[in-house]
Tab-separated table of C-alpha atoms in Angstrom:
chain	number	residue	atom	x	y	z
E	1	MET	CA	124.935	72.508	100.459
E	2	ASN	CA	124.527	76.198	98.966
E	3	ALA	CA	126.241	76.665	101.765
E	4	PHE	CA	127.185	81.098	102.250
E	5	ASP	CA	130.499	81.863	101.681
E	6	SER	CA	131.809	85.152	100.539
E	7	ARG	CA	131.705	84.104	96.594
E	8	GLN	CA	128.618	82.718	96.885
E	9	ARG	CA	127.124	86.204	98.716
E	10	GLU	CA	129.133	88.130	95.832
E	11	GLU	CA	127.593	86.250	93.056
E	12	LEU	CA	123.930	86.589	94.917
E	13	CYS	CA	124.476	90.156	95.297
E	14	ALA	CA	125.701	90.631	91.487
E	15	ALA	CA	122.393	88.735	90.294
E	16	VAL	CA	120.332	90.708	92.854
E	17	ARG	CA	121.519	93.750	91.350
E	18	ALA	CA	121.224	92.900	87.809
E	19	LEU	CA	117.542	91.710	88.226
E	20	ALA	CA	116.345	94.790	90.169
E	21	ASP	CA	117.962	96.892	86.838
E	22	ASP	CA	116.202	94.777	84.289
E	23	ARG	CA	112.712	96.323	83.485
E	24	GLU	CA	111.781	93.537	81.218
E	25	VAL	CA	112.102	91.216	84.651
E	26	ARG	CA	108.228	90.613	86.374
E	27	ALA	CA	108.657	88.328	89.151
E	28	VAL	CA	111.716	86.408	90.792
E	29	VAL	CA	112.059	82.826	91.945
E	30	LEU	CA	114.241	81.802	94.790
E	31	TYR	CA	115.137	78.017	93.899
E	32	GLY	CA	118.830	76.226	94.873
E	33	GLY	CA	118.042	73.209	93.497
E	34	GLU	CA	115.864	69.988	94.472
E	35	ARG	CA	118.366	68.999	96.743
E	36	LEU	CA	117.740	71.794	99.174
E	37	PHE	CA	117.105	75.401	99.516
E	38	ALA	CA	120.805	76.285	101.204
E	39	ALA	CA	122.190	74.978	104.163
E	40	GLY	CA	122.842	78.386	105.805
E	41	ALA	CA	125.948	80.022	106.695
E	42	ASP	CA	129.729	78.376	105.738
E	43	ILE	CA	130.615	77.543	109.588
E	44	LYS	CA	134.168	76.537	108.589
E	45	ALA	CA	134.816	79.890	107.358
E	46	LEU	CA	132.898	81.763	109.904
E	47	ALA	CA	135.162	79.771	112.532
E	48	ALA	CA	138.050	80.945	111.260
E	49	MET	CA	137.447	84.397	111.069
E	50	SER	CA	138.340	87.425	113.580
E	51	PRO	CA	135.137	89.413	115.419
E	52	GLY	CA	135.723	92.274	113.049
E	53	GLN	CA	135.913	89.727	110.393
E	54	VAL	CA	132.742	88.235	111.220
E	55	ARG	CA	131.341	91.873	111.531
E	56	GLY	CA	132.080	92.712	108.210
E	57	TRP	CA	130.987	89.546	106.410
E	58	ASN	CA	127.770	89.425	108.488
E	59	ARG	CA	126.836	93.069	107.550
E	60	ALA	CA	127.933	92.459	103.530
E	61	LEU	CA	125.445	89.200	103.852
E	62	GLN	CA	122.331	91.238	105.348
E	63	ARG	CA	122.570	94.027	103.134
E	64	THR	CA	122.387	91.318	100.363
E	65	PHE	CA	119.202	89.719	101.787
E	66	ASP	CA	117.856	92.999	102.312
E	67	GLU	CA	118.743	93.652	98.247
E	68	VAL	CA	116.900	90.644	97.971
E	69	ALA	CA	113.549	92.034	99.693
E	70	ARG	CA	113.676	95.490	98.534
E	71	LEU	CA	113.499	94.005	94.645
E	72	PRO	CA	110.496	96.127	93.454
E	73	VAL	CA	109.190	92.242	91.647
E	74	PRO	CA	107.423	90.370	93.741
E	75	VAL	CA	109.928	87.112	95.392
E	76	VAL	CA	108.961	83.880	95.845
E	77	ALA	CA	111.143	81.071	97.614
E	78	ALA	CA	110.628	77.628	96.211
E	79	ILE	CA	111.644	75.210	99.404
E	80	THR	CA	113.125	72.430	99.160
E	81	GLY	CA	115.088	69.726	101.355
E	82	HIS	CA	116.569	72.125	103.961
E	83	ALA	CA	116.389	75.754	104.719
E	84	LEU	CA	118.187	76.742	107.458
E	85	GLY	CA	119.741	79.511	109.308
E	86	GLY	CA	121.139	82.101	107.025
E	87	GLY	CA	119.084	79.610	104.137
E	88	LEU	CA	116.065	80.240	105.781
E	89	GLU	CA	116.954	84.033	106.452
E	90	LEU	CA	117.224	84.381	102.246
E	91	ALA	CA	113.862	82.734	101.983
E	92	LEU	CA	111.908	84.890	104.423
E	93	ALA	CA	113.276	87.896	102.330
E	94	ALA	CA	110.959	86.215	99.590
E	95	ASP	CA	106.779	87.861	99.436
E	96	TYR	CA	105.647	83.906	99.063
E	97	ARG	CA	107.184	81.229	100.341
E	98	VAL	CA	105.972	77.370	98.654
E	99	ALA	CA	107.681	74.419	100.827
E	100	ALA	CA	108.094	71.032	99.418
E	101	ASP	CA	106.095	68.552	102.018
E	102	ASP	CA	109.037	66.902	102.898
E	103	ALA	CA	111.478	70.435	103.497
E	104	ARG	CA	112.396	71.480	107.066
E	105	LEU	CA	112.911	74.815	107.881
E	106	GLY	CA	114.522	76.503	110.864
E	107	GLN	CA	117.377	78.411	112.886
E	108	PRO	CA	119.655	76.289	114.333
E	109	GLU	CA	122.490	79.210	115.459
E	110	VAL	CA	121.497	78.977	119.030
E	111	ARG	CA	122.863	75.409	119.173
E	112	LEU	CA	126.145	76.488	118.072
E	113	GLY	CA	126.263	79.300	120.583
E	114	ILE	CA	125.450	82.009	118.329
E	115	MET	CA	122.629	83.235	117.087
E	116	PRO	CA	121.038	84.836	113.493
E	117	GLY	CA	122.620	87.847	112.507
E	118	SER	CA	121.081	88.193	108.609
E	119	GLY	CA	117.570	89.280	109.392
E	120	GLY	CA	115.954	85.861	111.079
E	121	THR	CA	115.398	87.308	114.360
E	122	GLN	CA	113.532	90.485	112.813
E	123	ARG	CA	111.645	89.282	109.666
E	124	LEU	CA	111.186	85.751	111.486
E	125	THR	CA	109.628	87.879	114.379
E	126	ARG	CA	107.129	89.943	111.887
E	127	LEU	CA	106.231	87.116	110.221
E	128	ILE	CA	104.994	84.756	112.741
E	129	GLY	CA	105.205	86.695	116.030
E	130	PRO	CA	107.658	87.354	118.719
E	131	ALA	CA	106.590	84.064	121.033
E	132	ARG	CA	106.555	81.772	118.304
E	133	ALA	CA	109.881	83.207	116.444
E	134	LYS	CA	111.387	82.702	120.021
E	135	ASN	CA	110.430	79.319	120.327
E	136	LEU	CA	112.092	78.838	117.060
E	137	LEU	CA	115.486	81.293	117.577
E	138	MET	CA	116.077	79.882	121.287
E	139	THR	CA	115.817	75.952	120.571
E	140	GLY	CA	116.912	75.834	117.322
E	141	ARG	CA	114.622	73.374	116.516
E	142	THR	CA	113.329	71.953	112.721
E	143	VAL	CA	110.229	72.368	111.951
E	144	GLY	CA	108.465	70.437	109.064
E	145	ALA	CA	106.562	71.985	106.267
E	146	ASP	CA	103.163	71.251	107.499
E	147	GLU	CA	104.593	72.906	110.780
E	148	ALA	CA	105.501	75.588	108.671
E	149	LEU	CA	102.622	76.228	106.898
E	150	ARG	CA	100.715	76.629	110.180
E	151	LEU	CA	103.041	78.966	112.213
E	152	GLY	CA	102.720	81.385	108.818
E	153	LEU	CA	106.415	80.717	108.222
E	154	VAL	CA	105.586	79.466	104.455
E	155	ASP	CA	102.526	80.429	102.515
E	156	GLU	CA	101.852	77.071	100.679
E	157	VAL	CA	103.095	73.164	100.540
E	158	VAL	CA	103.190	71.056	97.806
E	159	PRO	CA	104.285	67.298	96.816
E	160	ALA	CA	108.182	66.772	96.995
E	161	GLY	CA	109.350	67.532	93.416
E	162	GLU	CA	106.659	69.857	92.834
E	163	ALA	CA	107.608	73.020	95.051
E	164	HIS	CA	109.205	74.884	91.828
E	165	GLU	CA	106.957	74.064	89.333
E	166	ALA	CA	104.870	75.816	91.924
E	167	ALA	CA	106.571	79.008	92.737
E	168	LEU	CA	107.122	79.629	88.884
E	169	ARG	CA	103.673	78.982	88.327
E	170	TYR	CA	102.819	81.504	90.922
E	171	ALA	CA	105.356	83.939	89.691
E	172	ARG	CA	104.069	83.666	86.275
E	173	GLN	CA	100.624	84.949	87.728
E	174	LEU	CA	102.045	87.846	89.088
E	175	ALA	CA	104.123	88.622	86.244
E	176	GLU	CA	100.841	88.859	84.102
E	177	GLY	CA	99.732	91.643	86.660
E	178	PRO	CA	100.144	95.535	86.511
E	179	ALA	CA	103.894	96.175	86.729
E	180	ALA	CA	103.387	99.583	88.586
E	181	ALA	CA	100.327	98.454	91.016
E	182	LEU	CA	102.441	95.154	92.163
E	183	GLU	CA	105.592	97.568	93.010
E	184	ALA	CA	103.273	100.087	94.316
E	185	ILE	CA	101.999	97.149	97.012
E	186	LYS	CA	105.084	95.335	97.957
E	187	GLU	CA	106.271	98.901	98.787
E	188	ALA	CA	103.294	100.028	101.035
E	189	VAL	CA	102.827	96.779	103.024
E	190	ASP	CA	106.772	96.263	103.409
E	191	HIS	CA	107.363	99.872	104.852
E	192	GLY	CA	103.795	100.473	106.002
E	193	ALA	CA	104.061	97.682	108.111
E	194	ASP	CA	106.734	99.493	110.389
E	195	ALA	CA	105.358	102.564	110.440
E	196	ALA	CA	102.807	104.357	112.695
E	197	LEU	CA	99.277	104.010	110.968
E	198	SER	CA	98.766	107.517	110.028
E	199	THR	CA	102.245	107.146	108.010
E	200	GLY	CA	101.196	103.942	106.652
E	201	LEU	CA	98.101	105.818	105.627
E	202	ALA	CA	99.796	108.734	103.995
E	203	LEU	CA	102.310	106.061	102.269
E	204	GLU	CA	99.305	103.999	100.943
E	205	ARG	CA	97.525	107.785	99.507
E	206	SER	CA	100.709	108.261	97.783
E	207	LEU	CA	101.357	105.634	96.014
E	208	PHE	CA	97.638	104.895	94.481
E	209	THR	CA	97.679	108.460	93.789
E	210	GLY	CA	100.919	108.024	91.790
E	211	VAL	CA	99.473	104.908	89.877
E	212	PHE	CA	96.847	106.733	88.103
E	213	GLY	CA	99.300	107.834	85.850
E	214	THR	CA	100.258	104.329	84.589
E	215	ASP	CA	99.356	103.103	80.688
E	216	ASP	CA	98.284	99.898	83.011
E	217	ALA	CA	95.686	101.594	85.047
E	218	ALA	CA	94.336	103.664	81.791
E	219	ASP	CA	93.631	100.719	80.354
E	220	GLY	CA	91.991	98.902	83.217
E	221	LEU	CA	89.815	101.737	83.629
E	222	ARG	CA	88.946	102.064	80.561
E	223	ALA	CA	88.176	97.851	79.762
E	224	PHE	CA	86.096	98.400	83.298
E	225	LEU	CA	83.886	101.237	82.154
E	226	GLU	CA	83.445	99.466	78.439
E	227	ARG	CA	82.303	96.094	80.368
E	228	GLY	CA	80.118	98.588	81.934
E	229	ALA	CA	78.709	100.635	79.021
E	230	ARG	CA	78.011	96.910	77.359
E	231	ARG	CA	75.741	95.979	80.299
E	232	ASP	CA	73.967	98.990	80.425
E	233	GLY	CA	73.538	98.901	76.372
E	234	PRO	CA	70.509	98.254	74.392
E	235	HIS	CA	70.983	94.558	75.165
E	236	SER	CA	71.549	94.782	79.112
E	237	ASP	CA	69.754	91.798	80.596
E	238	GLY	CA	67.919	94.007	83.034
E	239	ASP	CA	69.995	93.445	85.993
E	240	ASP	CA	70.100	96.833	88.381
E	241	GLU	CA	72.921	98.221	89.582
E	242	LYS	CA	72.949	96.287	92.995
E	243	GLY	CA	72.827	93.127	90.539
E	244	ARG	CA	75.992	93.877	89.342
E	245	THR	CA	79.993	92.138	90.267
E	246	THR	CA	82.859	92.950	88.898
């Protein structure tokens, strides 16, 4: 069921760090298999821990999900079956979520007398708003893919059996884009959203300036100017400047 015990968390953490250090990686897809995305934490293991042990375990899992969210490349979650508790919290760390039409998503921790501890109260609220987040968190109910789409919990719903390929297709599209610009956009959105507008704009300005020094920017700007020169050349169709689009 892809339940998160200490070994699963350690393996995920190692994989994420390897991806972060590999500059050949241009996008990442999170996928739990055809059966389900992840059922959440290993409750049997948690029930055997002392409060101090739970705190340390939770801190480590939260840190791992943070590392997923901070990957410098686009991260796409392919959600099949169930994404519950910690499983949904992992999906929330992605930049984009594709769900199969038979998927079920939720944060059912309250039904056990506990609460989410690996981003559920924070990322969910930022994604769908306080009132909707409280509804899911306080009732512990699960929602189907269509309702998740209406709530903004997922970004795309596809027929069962197609979520993985749809996520790969979107990831490949992003992987073909300019790496530095995509990384800068992700940083601006993720870090600017929680800051004052003036701080976010300053961050955006700094990142905007920085991408101008990349090879991708040089190539893109040169290609744009060359296309414009061809349109304005002796074989131009005569359209005026206002009629041109790019």
